[in-house]
Tab-separated table of C-alpha atoms in Angstrom:
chain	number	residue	atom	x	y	z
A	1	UNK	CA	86.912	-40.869	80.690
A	2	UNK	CA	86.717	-37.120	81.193
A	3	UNK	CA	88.413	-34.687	78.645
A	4	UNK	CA	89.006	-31.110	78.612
A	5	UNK	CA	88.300	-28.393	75.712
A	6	UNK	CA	89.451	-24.756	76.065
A	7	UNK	CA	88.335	-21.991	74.111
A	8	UNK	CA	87.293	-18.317	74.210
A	9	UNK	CA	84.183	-19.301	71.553
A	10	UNK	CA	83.438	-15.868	70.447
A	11	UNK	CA	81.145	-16.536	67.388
A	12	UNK	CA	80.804	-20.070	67.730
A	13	UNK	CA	80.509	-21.762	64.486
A	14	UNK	CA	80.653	-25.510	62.863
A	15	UNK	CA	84.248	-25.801	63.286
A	16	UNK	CA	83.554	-25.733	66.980
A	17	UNK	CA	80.930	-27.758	66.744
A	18	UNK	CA	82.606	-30.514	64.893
A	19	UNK	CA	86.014	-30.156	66.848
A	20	UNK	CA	83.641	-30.702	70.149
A	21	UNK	CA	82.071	-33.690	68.502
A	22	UNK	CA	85.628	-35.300	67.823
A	23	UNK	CA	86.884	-34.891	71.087
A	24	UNK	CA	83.158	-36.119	72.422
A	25	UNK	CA	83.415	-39.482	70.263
A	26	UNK	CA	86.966	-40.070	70.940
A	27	UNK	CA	86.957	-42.501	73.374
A	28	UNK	CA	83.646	-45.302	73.706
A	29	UNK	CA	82.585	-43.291	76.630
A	30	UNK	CA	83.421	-39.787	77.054
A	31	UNK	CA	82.319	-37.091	79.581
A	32	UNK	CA	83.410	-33.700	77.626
A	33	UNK	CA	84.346	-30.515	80.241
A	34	UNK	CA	84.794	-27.372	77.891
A	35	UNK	CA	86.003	-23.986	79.661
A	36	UNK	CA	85.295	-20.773	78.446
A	37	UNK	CA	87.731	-17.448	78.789
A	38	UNK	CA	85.762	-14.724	80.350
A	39	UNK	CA	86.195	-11.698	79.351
A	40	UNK	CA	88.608	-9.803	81.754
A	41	UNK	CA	91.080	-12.860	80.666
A	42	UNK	CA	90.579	-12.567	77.231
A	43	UNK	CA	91.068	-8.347	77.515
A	44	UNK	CA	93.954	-9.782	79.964
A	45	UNK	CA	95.760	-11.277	77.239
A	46	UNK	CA	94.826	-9.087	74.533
A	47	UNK	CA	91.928	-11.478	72.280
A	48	UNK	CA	89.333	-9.222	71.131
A	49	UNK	CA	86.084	-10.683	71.815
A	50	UNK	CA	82.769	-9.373	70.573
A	51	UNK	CA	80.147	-11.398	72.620
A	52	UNK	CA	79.928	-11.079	76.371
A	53	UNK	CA	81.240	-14.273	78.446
A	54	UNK	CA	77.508	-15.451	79.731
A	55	UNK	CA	76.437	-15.576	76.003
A	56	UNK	CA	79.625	-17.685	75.060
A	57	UNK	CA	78.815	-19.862	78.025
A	58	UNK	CA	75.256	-20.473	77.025
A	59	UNK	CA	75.694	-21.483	73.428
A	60	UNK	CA	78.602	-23.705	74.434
A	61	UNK	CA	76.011	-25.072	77.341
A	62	UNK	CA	73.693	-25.904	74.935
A	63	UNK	CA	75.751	-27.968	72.136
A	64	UNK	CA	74.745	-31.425	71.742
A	65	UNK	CA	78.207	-33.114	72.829
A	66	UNK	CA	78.843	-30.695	76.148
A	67	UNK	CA	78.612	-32.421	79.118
A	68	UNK	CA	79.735	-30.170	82.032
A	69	UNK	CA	81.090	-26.055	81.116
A	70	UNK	CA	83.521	-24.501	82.953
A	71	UNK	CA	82.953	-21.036	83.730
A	72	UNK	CA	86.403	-19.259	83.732
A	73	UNK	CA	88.688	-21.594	82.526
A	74	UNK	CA	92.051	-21.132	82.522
A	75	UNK	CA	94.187	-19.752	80.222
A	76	UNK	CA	96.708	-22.238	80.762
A	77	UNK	CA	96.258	-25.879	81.589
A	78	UNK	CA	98.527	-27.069	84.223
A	79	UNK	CA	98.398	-30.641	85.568
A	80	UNK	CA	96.897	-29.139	88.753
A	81	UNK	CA	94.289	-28.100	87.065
A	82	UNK	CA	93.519	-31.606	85.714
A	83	UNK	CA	94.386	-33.217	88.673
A	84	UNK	CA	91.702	-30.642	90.540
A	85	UNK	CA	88.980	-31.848	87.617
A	86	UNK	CA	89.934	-35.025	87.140
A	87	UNK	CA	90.964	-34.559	83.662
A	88	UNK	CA	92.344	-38.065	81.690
A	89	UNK	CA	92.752	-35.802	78.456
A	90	UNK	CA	92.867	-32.149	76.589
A	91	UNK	CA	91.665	-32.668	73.228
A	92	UNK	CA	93.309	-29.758	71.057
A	93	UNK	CA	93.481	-28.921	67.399
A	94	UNK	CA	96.511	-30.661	65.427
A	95	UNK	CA	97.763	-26.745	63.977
A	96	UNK	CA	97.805	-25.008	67.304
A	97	UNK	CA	101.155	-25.043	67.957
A	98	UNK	CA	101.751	-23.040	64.401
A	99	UNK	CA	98.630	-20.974	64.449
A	100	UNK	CA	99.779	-16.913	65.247
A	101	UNK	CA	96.503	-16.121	66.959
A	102	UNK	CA	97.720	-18.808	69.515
A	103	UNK	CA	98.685	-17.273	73.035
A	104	UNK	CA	102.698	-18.045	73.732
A	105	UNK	CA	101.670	-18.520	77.534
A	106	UNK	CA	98.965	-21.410	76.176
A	107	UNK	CA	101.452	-22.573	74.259
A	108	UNK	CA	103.925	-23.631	76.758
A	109	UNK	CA	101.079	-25.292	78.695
A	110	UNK	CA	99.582	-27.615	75.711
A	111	UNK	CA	103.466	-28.565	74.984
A	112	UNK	CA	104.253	-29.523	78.794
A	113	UNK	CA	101.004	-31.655	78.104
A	114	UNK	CA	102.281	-33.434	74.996
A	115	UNK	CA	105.432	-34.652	76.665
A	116	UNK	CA	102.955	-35.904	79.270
A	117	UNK	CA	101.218	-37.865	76.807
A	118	UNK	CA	97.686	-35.535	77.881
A	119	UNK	CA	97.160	-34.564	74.613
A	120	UNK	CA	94.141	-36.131	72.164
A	121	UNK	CA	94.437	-34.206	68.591
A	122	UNK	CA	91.461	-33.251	66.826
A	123	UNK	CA	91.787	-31.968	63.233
A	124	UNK	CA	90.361	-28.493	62.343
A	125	UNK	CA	87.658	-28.348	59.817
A	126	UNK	CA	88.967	-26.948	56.289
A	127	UNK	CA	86.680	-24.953	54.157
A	128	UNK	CA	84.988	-22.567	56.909
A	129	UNK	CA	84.423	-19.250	56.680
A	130	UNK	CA	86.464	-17.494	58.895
A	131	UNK	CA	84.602	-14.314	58.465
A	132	UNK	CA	82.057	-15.034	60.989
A	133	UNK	CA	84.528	-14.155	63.220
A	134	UNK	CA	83.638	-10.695	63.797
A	135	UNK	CA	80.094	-9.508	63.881
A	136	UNK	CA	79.336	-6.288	62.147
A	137	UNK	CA	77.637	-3.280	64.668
A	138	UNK	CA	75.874	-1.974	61.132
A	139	UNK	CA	74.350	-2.910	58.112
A	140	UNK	CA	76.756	-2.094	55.457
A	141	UNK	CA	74.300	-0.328	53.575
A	142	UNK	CA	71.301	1.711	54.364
A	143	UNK	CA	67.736	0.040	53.979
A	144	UNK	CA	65.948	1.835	51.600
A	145	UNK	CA	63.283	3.579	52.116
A	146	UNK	CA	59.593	2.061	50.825
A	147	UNK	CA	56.966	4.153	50.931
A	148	UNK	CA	53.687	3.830	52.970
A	149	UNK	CA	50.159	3.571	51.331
A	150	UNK	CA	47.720	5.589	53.023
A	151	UNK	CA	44.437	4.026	54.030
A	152	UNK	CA	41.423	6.248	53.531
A	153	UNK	CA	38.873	6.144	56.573
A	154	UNK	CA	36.362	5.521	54.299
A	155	UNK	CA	38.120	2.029	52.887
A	156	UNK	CA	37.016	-1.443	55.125
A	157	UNK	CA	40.315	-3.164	55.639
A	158	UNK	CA	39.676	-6.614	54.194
A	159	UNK	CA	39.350	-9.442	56.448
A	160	UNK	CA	41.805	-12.063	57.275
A	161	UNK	CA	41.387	-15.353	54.799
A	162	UNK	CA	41.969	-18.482	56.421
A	163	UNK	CA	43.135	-20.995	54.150
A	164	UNK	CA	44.056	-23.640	56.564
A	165	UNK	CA	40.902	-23.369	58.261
A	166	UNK	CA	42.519	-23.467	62.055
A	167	UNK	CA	41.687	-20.132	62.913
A	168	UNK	CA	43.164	-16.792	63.110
C-alpha cells in the first residue's frame, strides 16, 4: 500500500512529524512517498519559504516513517500523477480545505481526490507552536559584552584535571 504526502516543510516541526507517522501507520503495511515543493514552485505560487529545497528534502529524508521522497512534487495531485507512482492513497490533514494559507489550485486537486475516494485524513496536532514557522536572521537583542581577563606572561596556566581518568 503506497500513500502520498505533500508539503513544502519549511521548518519542519512535530506536527509534521506526527501527521507523517499517521499516514505511515494507517494501513498494516504502508510504504509512505512524501514530495517536497522546491523552491521556484513555492516563489511560483507565492509561499514564502525560508530554508532552501535540498535542506527541506534532507530532514524530510531522514524522518523515521519516510520511505521514498519526492524531489519536486507537484503542486497539484492529479490521478496521473498517482497513476505514474502508483499511489493507492493521499493522506491529508482533516482542516485543509478551510485553512487560508491553503493554495486554491491545491485545493481543487485534493477535492477531485475526495470524490474519488483517494483521500486518507489525518488530524492536525493542536497545541503547537506555530511560531517556529519563521526563523529569525538576528538575535533580537545584542549579546553583551563580557570582558576578557588578561593573563600575565609570568602566570603558568593551570593544567587540565582529569576527573574521569580517560585522558585529555
Amino acid at each position: 500500500m503506497k500513500i502520498y504526502v505533500d508539503g513544502v516543510f519549511d521548518g519542519f516541526h512535530a506536527g509534521h512529524a506526527l501527521q507523517l507517522r499517521q499516514a505511515k501507520l494507517s494501513f498494516p503495511s504502508v510504504h509512505l512517498i512524501v514530495g517536497v515543493f522546491g523552491d521556484e514552485l513555492c516563489h511560483q505560487y507565492d509561499y514564502p519559504v525560508t530554508l532552501p529545497h535540498l535542506e527541506r528534502y534532507e530532514v524530510i529524508r531522514h524522518c523515521r516513517w519516510v520511505d521514498e521522497v519526492l524531489e519536486d512534487a507537484p503542486w497539484t495531485v492529479s490521478e496521473d500523477f498517482l497513476r505514474e507512482h502508483r499511489i493507492d492513497f493521499v493522506a491529508l490533514d482533516e482542516g485543509t480545505s478551510i485553512d487560508p494559507d491553503v493554495d486554491r489550485t491545491r485545493l481543487q486537486g485534493y477535492d477531485r481526490l475526495k470524490s474519488l475516494g483517494r483521500i486518507i485524513p489525518t488530524r492536525r496536532t493542536a497545541g503547537l507552536t506555530e511560531g517556529a514557522r519563521f526563523v529569525p536572521t538576528a538575535p533580537a537583542r545584542p549579546s553583551p559584552v563580557v570582558p576578557r581577563a588578561e593573563i600575565k606572561e609570568e602566570e603558568p596556566i593551570p593544567e587540565p584535571i582529569d576527573i574521569y581518568g580517560i585522558g585529555i
